[in-house]
Short mmCIF file of C-alpha atoms in Angstrom, two decimals:
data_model
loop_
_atom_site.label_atom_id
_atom_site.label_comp_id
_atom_site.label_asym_id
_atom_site.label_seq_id
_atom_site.Cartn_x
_atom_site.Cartn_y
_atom_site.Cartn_z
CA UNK A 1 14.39 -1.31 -17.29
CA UNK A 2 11.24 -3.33 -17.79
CA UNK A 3 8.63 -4.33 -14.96
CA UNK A 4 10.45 -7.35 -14.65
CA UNK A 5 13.32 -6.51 -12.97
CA UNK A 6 10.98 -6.19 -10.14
CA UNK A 7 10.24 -9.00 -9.59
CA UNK A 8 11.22 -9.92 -5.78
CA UNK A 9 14.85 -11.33 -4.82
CA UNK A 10 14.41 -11.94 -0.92
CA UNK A 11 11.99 -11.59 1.79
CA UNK A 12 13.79 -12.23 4.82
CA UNK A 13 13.86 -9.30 6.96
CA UNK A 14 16.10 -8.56 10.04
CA UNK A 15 13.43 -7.63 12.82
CA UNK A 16 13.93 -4.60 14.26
CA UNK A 17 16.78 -2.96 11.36
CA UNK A 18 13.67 -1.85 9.21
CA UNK A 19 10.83 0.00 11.98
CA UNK A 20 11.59 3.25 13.76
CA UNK A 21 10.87 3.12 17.32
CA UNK A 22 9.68 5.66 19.59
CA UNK A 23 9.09 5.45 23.38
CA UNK A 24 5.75 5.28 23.22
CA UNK A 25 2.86 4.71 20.64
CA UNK A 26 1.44 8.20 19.72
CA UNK A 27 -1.84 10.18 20.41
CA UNK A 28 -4.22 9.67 17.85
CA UNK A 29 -4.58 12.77 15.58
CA UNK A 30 -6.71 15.88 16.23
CA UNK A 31 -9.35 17.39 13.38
CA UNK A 32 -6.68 19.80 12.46
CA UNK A 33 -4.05 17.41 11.37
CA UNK A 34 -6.43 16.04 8.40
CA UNK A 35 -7.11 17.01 4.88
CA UNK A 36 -10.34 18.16 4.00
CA UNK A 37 -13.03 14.73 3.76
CA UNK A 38 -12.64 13.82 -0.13
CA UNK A 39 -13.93 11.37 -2.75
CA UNK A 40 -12.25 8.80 -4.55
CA UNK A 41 -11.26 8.53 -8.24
CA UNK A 42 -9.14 5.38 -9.20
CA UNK A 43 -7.05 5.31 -12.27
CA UNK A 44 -4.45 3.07 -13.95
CA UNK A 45 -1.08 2.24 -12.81
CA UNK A 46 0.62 5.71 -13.58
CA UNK A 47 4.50 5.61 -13.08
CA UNK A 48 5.35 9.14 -11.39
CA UNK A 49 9.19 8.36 -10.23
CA UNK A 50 11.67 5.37 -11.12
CA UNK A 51 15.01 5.97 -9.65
CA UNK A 52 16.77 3.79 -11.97
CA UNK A 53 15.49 5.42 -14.81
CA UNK A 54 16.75 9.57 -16.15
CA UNK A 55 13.29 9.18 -18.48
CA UNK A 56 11.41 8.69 -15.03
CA UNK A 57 12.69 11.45 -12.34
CA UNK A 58 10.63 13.94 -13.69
CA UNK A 59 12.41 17.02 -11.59
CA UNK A 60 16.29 15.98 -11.82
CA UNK A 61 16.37 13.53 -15.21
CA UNK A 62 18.66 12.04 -13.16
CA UNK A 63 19.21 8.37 -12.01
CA UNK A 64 20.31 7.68 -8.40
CA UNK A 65 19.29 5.62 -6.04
CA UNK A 66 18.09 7.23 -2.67
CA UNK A 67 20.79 8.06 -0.07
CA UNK A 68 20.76 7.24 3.61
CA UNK A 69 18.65 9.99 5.42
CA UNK A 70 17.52 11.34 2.35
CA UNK A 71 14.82 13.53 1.85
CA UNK A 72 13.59 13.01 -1.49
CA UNK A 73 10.78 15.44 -2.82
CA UNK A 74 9.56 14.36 -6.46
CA UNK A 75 6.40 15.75 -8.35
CA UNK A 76 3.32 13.11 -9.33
CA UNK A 77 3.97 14.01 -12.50
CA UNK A 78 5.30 11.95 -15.55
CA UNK A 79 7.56 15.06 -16.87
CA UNK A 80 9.15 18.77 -15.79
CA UNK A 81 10.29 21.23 -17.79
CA UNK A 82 13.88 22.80 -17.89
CA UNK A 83 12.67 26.10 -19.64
CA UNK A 84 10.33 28.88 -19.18
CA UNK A 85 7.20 28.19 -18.59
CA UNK A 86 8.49 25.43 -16.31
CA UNK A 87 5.48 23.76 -15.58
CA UNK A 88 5.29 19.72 -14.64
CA UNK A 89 2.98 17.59 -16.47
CA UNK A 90 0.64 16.13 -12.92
CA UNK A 91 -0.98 13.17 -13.56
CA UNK A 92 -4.07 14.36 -11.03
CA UNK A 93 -5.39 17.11 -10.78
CA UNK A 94 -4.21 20.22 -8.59
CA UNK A 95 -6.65 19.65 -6.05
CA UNK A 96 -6.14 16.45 -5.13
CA UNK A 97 -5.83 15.87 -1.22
CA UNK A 98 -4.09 12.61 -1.16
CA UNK A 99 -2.92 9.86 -3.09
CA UNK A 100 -2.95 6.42 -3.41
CA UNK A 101 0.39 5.10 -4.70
CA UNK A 102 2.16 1.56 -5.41
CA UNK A 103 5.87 1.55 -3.63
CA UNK A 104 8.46 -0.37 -4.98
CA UNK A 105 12.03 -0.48 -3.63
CA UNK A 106 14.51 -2.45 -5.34
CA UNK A 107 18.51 -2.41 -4.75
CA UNK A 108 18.55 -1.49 -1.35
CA UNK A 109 21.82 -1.57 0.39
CA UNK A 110 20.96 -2.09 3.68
CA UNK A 111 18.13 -2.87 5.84
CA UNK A 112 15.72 -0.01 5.69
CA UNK A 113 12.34 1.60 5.49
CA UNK A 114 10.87 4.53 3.86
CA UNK A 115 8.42 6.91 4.60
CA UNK A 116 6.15 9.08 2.66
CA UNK A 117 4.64 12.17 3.30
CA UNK A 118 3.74 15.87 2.02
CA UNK A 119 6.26 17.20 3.20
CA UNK A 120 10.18 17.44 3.72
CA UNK A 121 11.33 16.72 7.36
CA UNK A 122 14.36 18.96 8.73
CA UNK A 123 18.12 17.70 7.58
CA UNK A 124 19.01 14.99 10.49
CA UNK A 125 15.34 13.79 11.71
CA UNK A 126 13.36 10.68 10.95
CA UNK A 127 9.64 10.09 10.67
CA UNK A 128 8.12 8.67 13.55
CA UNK A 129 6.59 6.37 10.78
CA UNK A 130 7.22 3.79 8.22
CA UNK A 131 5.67 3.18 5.09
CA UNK A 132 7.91 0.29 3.93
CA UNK A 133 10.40 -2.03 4.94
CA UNK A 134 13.12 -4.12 3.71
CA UNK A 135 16.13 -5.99 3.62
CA UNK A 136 19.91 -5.25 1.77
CA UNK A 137 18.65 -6.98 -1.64
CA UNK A 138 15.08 -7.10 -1.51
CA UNK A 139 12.69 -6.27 -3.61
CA UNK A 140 9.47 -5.51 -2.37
CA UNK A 141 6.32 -3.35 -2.85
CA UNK A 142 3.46 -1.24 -0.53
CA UNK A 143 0.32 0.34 -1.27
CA UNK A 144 0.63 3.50 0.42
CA UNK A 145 -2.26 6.79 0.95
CA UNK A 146 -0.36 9.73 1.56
CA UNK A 147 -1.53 13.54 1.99
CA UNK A 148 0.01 15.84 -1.14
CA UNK A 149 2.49 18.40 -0.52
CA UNK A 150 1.98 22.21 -1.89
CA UNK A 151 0.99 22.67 -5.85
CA UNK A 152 4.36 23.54 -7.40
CA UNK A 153 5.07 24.66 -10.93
CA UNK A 154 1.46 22.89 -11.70
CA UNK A 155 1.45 19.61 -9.85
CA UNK A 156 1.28 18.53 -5.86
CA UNK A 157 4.19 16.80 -4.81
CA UNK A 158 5.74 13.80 -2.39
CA UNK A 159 8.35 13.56 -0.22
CA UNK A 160 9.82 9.51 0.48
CA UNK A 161 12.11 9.18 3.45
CA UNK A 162 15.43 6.59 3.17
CA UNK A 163 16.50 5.81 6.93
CA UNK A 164 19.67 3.89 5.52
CA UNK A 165 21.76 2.89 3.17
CA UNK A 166 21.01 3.52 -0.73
CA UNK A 167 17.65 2.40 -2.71
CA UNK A 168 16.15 2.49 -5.71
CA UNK A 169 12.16 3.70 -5.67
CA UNK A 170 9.35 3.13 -7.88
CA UNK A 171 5.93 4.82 -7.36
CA UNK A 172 2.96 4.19 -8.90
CA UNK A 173 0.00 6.30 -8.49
CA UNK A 174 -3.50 4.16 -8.73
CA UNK A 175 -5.49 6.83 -7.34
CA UNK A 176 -6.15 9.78 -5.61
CA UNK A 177 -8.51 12.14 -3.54
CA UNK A 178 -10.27 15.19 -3.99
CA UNK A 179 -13.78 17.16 -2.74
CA UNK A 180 -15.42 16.77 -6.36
CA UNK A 181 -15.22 13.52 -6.75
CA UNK A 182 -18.19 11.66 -5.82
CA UNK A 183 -17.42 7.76 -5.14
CA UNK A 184 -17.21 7.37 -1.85
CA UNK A 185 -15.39 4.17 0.23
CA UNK A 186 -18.03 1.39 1.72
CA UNK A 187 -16.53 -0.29 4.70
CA UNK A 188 -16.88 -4.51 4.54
CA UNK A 189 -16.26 -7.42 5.88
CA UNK A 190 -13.42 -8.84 4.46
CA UNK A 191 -13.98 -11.80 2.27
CA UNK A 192 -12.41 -14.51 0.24
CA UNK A 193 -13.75 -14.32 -3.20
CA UNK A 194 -10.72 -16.54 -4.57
CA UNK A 195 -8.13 -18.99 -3.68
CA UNK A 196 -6.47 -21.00 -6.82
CA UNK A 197 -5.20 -23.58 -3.85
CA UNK A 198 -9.04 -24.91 -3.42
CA UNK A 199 -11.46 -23.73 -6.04
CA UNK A 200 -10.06 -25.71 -8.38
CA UNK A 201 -8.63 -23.02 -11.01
CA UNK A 202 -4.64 -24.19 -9.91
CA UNK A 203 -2.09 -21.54 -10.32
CA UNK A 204 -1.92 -18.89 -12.64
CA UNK A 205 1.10 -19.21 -15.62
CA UNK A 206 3.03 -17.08 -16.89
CA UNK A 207 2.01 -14.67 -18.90
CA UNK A 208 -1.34 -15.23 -18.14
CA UNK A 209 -3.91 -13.20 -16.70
CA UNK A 210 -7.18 -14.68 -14.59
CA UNK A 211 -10.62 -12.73 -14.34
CA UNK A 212 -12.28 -12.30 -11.30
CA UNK A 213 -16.01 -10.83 -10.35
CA UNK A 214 -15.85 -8.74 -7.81
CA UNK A 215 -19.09 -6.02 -8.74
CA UNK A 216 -21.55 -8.81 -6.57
CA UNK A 217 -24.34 -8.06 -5.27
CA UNK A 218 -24.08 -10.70 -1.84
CA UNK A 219 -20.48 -8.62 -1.18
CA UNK A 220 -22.34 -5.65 -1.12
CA UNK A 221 -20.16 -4.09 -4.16
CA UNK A 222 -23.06 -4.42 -6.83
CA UNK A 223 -22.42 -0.27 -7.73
CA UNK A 224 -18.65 -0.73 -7.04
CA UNK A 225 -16.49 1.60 -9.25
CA UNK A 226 -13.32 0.47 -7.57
CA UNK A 227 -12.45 -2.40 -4.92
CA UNK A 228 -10.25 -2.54 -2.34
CA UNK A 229 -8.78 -6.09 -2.05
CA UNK A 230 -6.35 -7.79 -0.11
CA UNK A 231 -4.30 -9.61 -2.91
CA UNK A 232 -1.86 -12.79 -1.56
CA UNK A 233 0.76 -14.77 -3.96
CA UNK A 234 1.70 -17.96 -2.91
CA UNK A 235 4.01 -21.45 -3.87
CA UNK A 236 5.72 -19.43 -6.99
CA UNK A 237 7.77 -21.27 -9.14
CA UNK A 238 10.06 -18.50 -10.32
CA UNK A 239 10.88 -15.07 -8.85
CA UNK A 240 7.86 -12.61 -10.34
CA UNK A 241 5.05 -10.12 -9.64
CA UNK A 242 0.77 -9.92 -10.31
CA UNK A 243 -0.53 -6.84 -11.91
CA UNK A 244 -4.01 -5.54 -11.23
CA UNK A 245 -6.70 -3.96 -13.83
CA UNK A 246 -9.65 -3.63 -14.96
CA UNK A 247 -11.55 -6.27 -17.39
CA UNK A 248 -11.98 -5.53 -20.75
CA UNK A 249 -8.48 -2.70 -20.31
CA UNK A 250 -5.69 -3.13 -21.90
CA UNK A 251 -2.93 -4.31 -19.50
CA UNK A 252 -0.84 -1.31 -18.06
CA UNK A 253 2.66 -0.90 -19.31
CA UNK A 254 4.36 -0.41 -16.22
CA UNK A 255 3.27 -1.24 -12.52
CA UNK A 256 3.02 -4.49 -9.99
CA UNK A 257 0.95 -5.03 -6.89
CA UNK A 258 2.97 -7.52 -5.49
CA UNK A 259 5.99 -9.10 -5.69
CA UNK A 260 7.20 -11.96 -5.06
CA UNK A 261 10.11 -14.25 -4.61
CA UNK A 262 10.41 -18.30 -5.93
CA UNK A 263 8.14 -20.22 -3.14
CA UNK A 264 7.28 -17.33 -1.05
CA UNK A 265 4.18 -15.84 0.33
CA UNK A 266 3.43 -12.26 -0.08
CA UNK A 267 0.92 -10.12 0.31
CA UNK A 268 -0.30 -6.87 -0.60
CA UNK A 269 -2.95 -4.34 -0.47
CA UNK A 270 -4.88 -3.37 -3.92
CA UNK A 271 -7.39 -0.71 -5.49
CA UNK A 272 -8.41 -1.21 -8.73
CA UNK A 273 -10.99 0.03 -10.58
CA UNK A 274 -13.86 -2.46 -11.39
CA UNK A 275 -14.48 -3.53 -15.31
CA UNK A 276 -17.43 -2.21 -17.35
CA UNK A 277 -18.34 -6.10 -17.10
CA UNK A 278 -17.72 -5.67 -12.79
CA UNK A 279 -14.55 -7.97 -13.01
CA UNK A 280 -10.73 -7.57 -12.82
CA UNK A 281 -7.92 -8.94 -14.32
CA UNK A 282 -4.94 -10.52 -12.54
CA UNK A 283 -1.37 -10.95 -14.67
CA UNK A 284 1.32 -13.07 -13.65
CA UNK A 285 4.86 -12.32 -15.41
CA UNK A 286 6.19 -15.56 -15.10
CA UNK A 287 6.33 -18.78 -13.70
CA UNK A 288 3.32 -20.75 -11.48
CA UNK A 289 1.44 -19.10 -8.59
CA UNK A 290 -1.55 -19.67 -6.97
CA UNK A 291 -3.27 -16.41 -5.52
CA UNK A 292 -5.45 -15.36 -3.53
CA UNK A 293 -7.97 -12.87 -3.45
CA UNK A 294 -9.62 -11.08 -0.45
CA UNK A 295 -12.33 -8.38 -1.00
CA UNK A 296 -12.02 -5.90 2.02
CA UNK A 297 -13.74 -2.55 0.90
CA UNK A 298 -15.05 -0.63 -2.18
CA UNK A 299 -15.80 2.80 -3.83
CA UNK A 300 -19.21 3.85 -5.39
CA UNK A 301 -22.32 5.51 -5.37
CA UNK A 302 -23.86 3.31 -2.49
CA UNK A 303 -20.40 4.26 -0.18
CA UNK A 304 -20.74 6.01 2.51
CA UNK A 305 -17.25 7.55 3.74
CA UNK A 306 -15.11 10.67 2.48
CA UNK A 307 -11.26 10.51 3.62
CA UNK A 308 -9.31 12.83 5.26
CA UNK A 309 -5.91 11.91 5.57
CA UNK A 310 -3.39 12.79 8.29
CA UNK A 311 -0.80 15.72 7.00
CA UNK A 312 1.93 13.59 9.87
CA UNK A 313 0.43 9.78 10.55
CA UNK A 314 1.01 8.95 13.84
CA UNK A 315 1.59 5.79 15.62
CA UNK A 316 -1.31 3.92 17.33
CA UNK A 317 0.27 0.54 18.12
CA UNK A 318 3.66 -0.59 19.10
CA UNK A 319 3.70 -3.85 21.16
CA UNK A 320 7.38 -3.50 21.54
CA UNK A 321 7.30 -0.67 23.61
CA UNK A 322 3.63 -1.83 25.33
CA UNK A 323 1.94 -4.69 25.81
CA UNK A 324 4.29 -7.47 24.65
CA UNK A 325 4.31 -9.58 21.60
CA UNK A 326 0.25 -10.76 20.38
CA UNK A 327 -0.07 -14.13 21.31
CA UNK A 328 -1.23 -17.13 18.43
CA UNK A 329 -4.66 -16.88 18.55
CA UNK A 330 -4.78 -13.66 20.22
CA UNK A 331 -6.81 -10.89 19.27
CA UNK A 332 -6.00 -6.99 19.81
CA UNK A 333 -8.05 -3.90 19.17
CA UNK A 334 -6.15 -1.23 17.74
CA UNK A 335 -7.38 2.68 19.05
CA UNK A 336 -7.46 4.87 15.89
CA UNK A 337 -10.24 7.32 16.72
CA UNK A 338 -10.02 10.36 19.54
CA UNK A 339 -11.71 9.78 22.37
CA UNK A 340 -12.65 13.26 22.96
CA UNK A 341 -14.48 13.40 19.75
CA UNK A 342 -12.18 15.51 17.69
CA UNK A 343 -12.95 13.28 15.01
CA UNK A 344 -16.58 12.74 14.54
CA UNK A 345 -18.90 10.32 12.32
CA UNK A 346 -15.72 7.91 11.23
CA UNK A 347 -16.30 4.75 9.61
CA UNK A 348 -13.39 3.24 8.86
CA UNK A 349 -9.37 4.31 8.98
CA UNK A 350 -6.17 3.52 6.36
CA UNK A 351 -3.54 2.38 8.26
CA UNK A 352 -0.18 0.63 7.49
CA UNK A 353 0.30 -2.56 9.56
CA UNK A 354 4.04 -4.30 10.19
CA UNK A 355 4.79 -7.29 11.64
CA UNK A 356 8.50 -8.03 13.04
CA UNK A 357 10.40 -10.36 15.72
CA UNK A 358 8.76 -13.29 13.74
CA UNK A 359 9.84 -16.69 14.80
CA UNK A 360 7.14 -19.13 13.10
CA UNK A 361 5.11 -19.10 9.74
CA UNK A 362 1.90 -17.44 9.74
CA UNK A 363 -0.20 -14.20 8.97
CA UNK A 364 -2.33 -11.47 11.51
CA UNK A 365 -5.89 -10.88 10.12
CA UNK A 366 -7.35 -6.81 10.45
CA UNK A 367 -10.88 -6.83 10.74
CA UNK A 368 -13.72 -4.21 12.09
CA UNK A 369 -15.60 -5.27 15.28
CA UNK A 370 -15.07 -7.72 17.57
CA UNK A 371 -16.09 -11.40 17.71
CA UNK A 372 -13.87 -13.90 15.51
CA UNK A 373 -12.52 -13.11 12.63
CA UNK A 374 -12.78 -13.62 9.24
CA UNK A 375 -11.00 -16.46 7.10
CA UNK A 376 -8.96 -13.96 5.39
CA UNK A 377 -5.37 -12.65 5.87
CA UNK A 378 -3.75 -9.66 5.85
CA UNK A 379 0.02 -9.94 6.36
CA UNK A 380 1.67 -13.10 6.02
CA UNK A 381 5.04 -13.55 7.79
CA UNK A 382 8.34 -16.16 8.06
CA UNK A 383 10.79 -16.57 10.77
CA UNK A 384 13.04 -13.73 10.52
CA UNK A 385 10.95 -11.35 8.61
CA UNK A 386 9.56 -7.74 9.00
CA UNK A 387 6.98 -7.26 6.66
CA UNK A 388 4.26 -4.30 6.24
CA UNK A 389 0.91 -3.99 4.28
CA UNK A 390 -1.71 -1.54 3.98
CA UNK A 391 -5.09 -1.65 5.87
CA UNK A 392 -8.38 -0.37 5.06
CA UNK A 393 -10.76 -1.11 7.33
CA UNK A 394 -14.18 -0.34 9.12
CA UNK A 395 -14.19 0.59 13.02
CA UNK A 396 -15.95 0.17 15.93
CA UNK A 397 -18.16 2.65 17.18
CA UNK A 398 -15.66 3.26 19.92
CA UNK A 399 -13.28 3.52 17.02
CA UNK A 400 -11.19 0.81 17.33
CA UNK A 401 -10.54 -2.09 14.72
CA UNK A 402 -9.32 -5.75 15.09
CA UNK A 403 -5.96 -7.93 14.82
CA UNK A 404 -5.74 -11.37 15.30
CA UNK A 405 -2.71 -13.49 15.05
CA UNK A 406 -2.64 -16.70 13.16
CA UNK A 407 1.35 -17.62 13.93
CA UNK A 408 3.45 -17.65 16.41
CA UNK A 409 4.42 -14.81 18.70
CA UNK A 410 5.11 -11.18 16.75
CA UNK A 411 5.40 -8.02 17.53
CA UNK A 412 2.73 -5.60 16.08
CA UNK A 413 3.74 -2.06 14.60
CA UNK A 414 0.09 -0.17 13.30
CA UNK A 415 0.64 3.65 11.79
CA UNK A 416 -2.60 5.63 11.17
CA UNK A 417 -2.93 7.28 7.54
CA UNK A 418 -5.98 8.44 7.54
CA UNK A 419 -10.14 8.62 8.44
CA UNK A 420 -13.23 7.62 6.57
CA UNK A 421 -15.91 10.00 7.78
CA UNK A 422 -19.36 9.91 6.62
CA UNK A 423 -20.28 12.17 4.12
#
């Protein structure tokens, strides 16, 4: 099936079907719950697992959607062999601590959410975690960072999580982690580098792709190898989805960032690697959108952080259970750092960020530090909806980071993924 058939169906989201809920938010992690502090390589959109597709389910060759309370464990790798020596083909290298890979689920049966991780939880549990959520018919993708499971027959692996009914999954691996690698993440404050709604460009056709500068010296990503943006699709005119890449690449054959549904707005979390020129491209498959384009963090010589990612992530915010909903206009500071300084010298945190008992239009903004925040957004929401979307982000130096609510009032879900120590 073609990247197409991704393109989103429905983004309405009943509130509480899609998050697991615990009776309390949980501890932050201690130093021996990470992976060891790693650089970052980014690559192009490398399809490791399509459900719907024999050719893609490298371990099985086998096409079935994911079951309810299924454990899935799949190799990030593109093929496996059946015969002696029976060895996968890994698209990164052996090493690798974590990965960062595009989640698409498509065909779901029910309301849901999965969750990835390195390893296989026993037959009958749940993760304490999501990593995505949707409804019965949606399609709809997630930037996730995940810690690798155990080298096996000559690739890491992944486990994804299906709390319930049946979906299809597509991952896309866009980059990973590992202690040779040298670029390291540099922690900003997010900032709106496009939006086709007022700069005059209009939206983006179909078919087309738009080219964006994002190596600039005033953003503080002059030396940027790859950028971490925040990447928003608005007032589409047919169902669709926006690809990331670099300038002056060809186009990748299969992978989306986000996707979106006729006159929705959806956003997602990219990384891309930067253009020899320092610009991006941006494809639209079809139809009118405008889109917007947030720069929130990069990776190069000039960065500053390594990442260690947590082998379990673990739950820092749940407003459900404490708190009460965020307030419009209200501003909360999320905890992501021990206290007792298990955990020294961190500069920023990946988290994953939902939103859910959503009764008015609007979006929550993540931001490091205090003080008001930035005219960006990070997860835009409609009545009805539960929506998620990664978060990279700088922290305080009491190791907290920011969320401000632009809507109405919403419940707040944050999951810690992972630290950015400096190295």
């Amino acid at each position: 099936m073609s990247t197409a058939a991704l393109a989103a169906l429905n983004l309405t989201v009943a509130a509480l079907a899609a998050v697991p809920s615990s009776a309390a938010p949980a501890a932050v992690t201690a130093a021996a719950d990470v992976t060891a502090p790693a650089g970052f390589v980014g690559m192009s959109p490398t399809r490791v697992l399509d459900t719907r597709d024999y050719n893609q389910v490298p371990e099985f060759r086998t096409a079935r959607p994911l079951q309810e309370g299924q454990y899935f464990t799949t190799p990030i790798a593109t093929f496996c062999r059946s015969h002696p020596p029976r060895d996968c083909t890994s698209v990164v290298p052996t090493d690798v601590t974590s990965v960062v890979v595009n989640v698409t689920v498509t065909n779901p049966t029910a309301d849901s959410y999965l969750s990835l991780g390195p390893t296989a939880g026993a037959p009958g549990t749940r993760p304490a975690t999501s990593s995505i959520n949707f409804k019965a018919g949606q399609t709809v993708s997630n930037l996730v960072t995940v810690a690798v499971g155990p080298v096996s027959r000559a690739a890491p692996w992944l486990t994804v999580y299906n709390n319930a009914g049946t979906a299809d999954v597509v991952l896309d691996v866009v980059g990973y982690y590992r202690t040779a690698a040298t670029d390291k993440y540099g922690p900003l404050t997010p900032t709106r580098i496009a939006d086709s709604r007022s700069d005059g460009t209009g939206r983006l056709g179909g078919d087309a792709v738009r080219t964006y500068q994002v190596a600039r010296p005033e953003l503080g990503t002059a030396d940027a190898k790859a950028v971490v943006l925040n990447v928003t699709t608005t007032d589409g005119s047919w169902d669709s989805f926006v690809t990331a890449y670099p300038s002056g690449t060809q186009r990748p054959a299969n992978g989306s960032n986000v996707n979106f549904p006729v006159g929705s707005t959806v956003a997602n979390q990219v990384v891309v690697p930067v253009g020899a020129d320092g610009k991006i491209d941006i494809y639209n498959r079809a139809g009118w959108v405008h889109v917007i384009v947030d720069v929130v963090g990069y990776y190069g010589p000039s960065g500053t952080g390594l990442f260690s990612a947590l082998t379990t992530p673990v739950r820092n915010l749940d407003t459900r259970i404490t708190g009460g909903k965020l307030q419009r206009g209200a501003t909360t500071a999320v905890r992501a750092v021990p206290a007792d300084g298990s955990v020294p010298n961190v500069l920023g945190v990946a988290a994953n960020v939902t939103v859910t008992d959503v009764t008015d239009s609007g979006h929550l903004t993540v931001f490091p530090g205090g003080g008001q925040p930035p005219n960006t957004s990070t997860v835009n929401v409609e009545p009805g909806q539960t929506v998620a979307n990664s978060v990279t982000t700088g922290v305080t130096g009491g190791g907290t980071y920011s969320v401000f609510n632009h809507g109405g009032p919403v419940n707040v879900v944050a999951d810690l993924t992972g630290y950015f120590v400096t190295g």
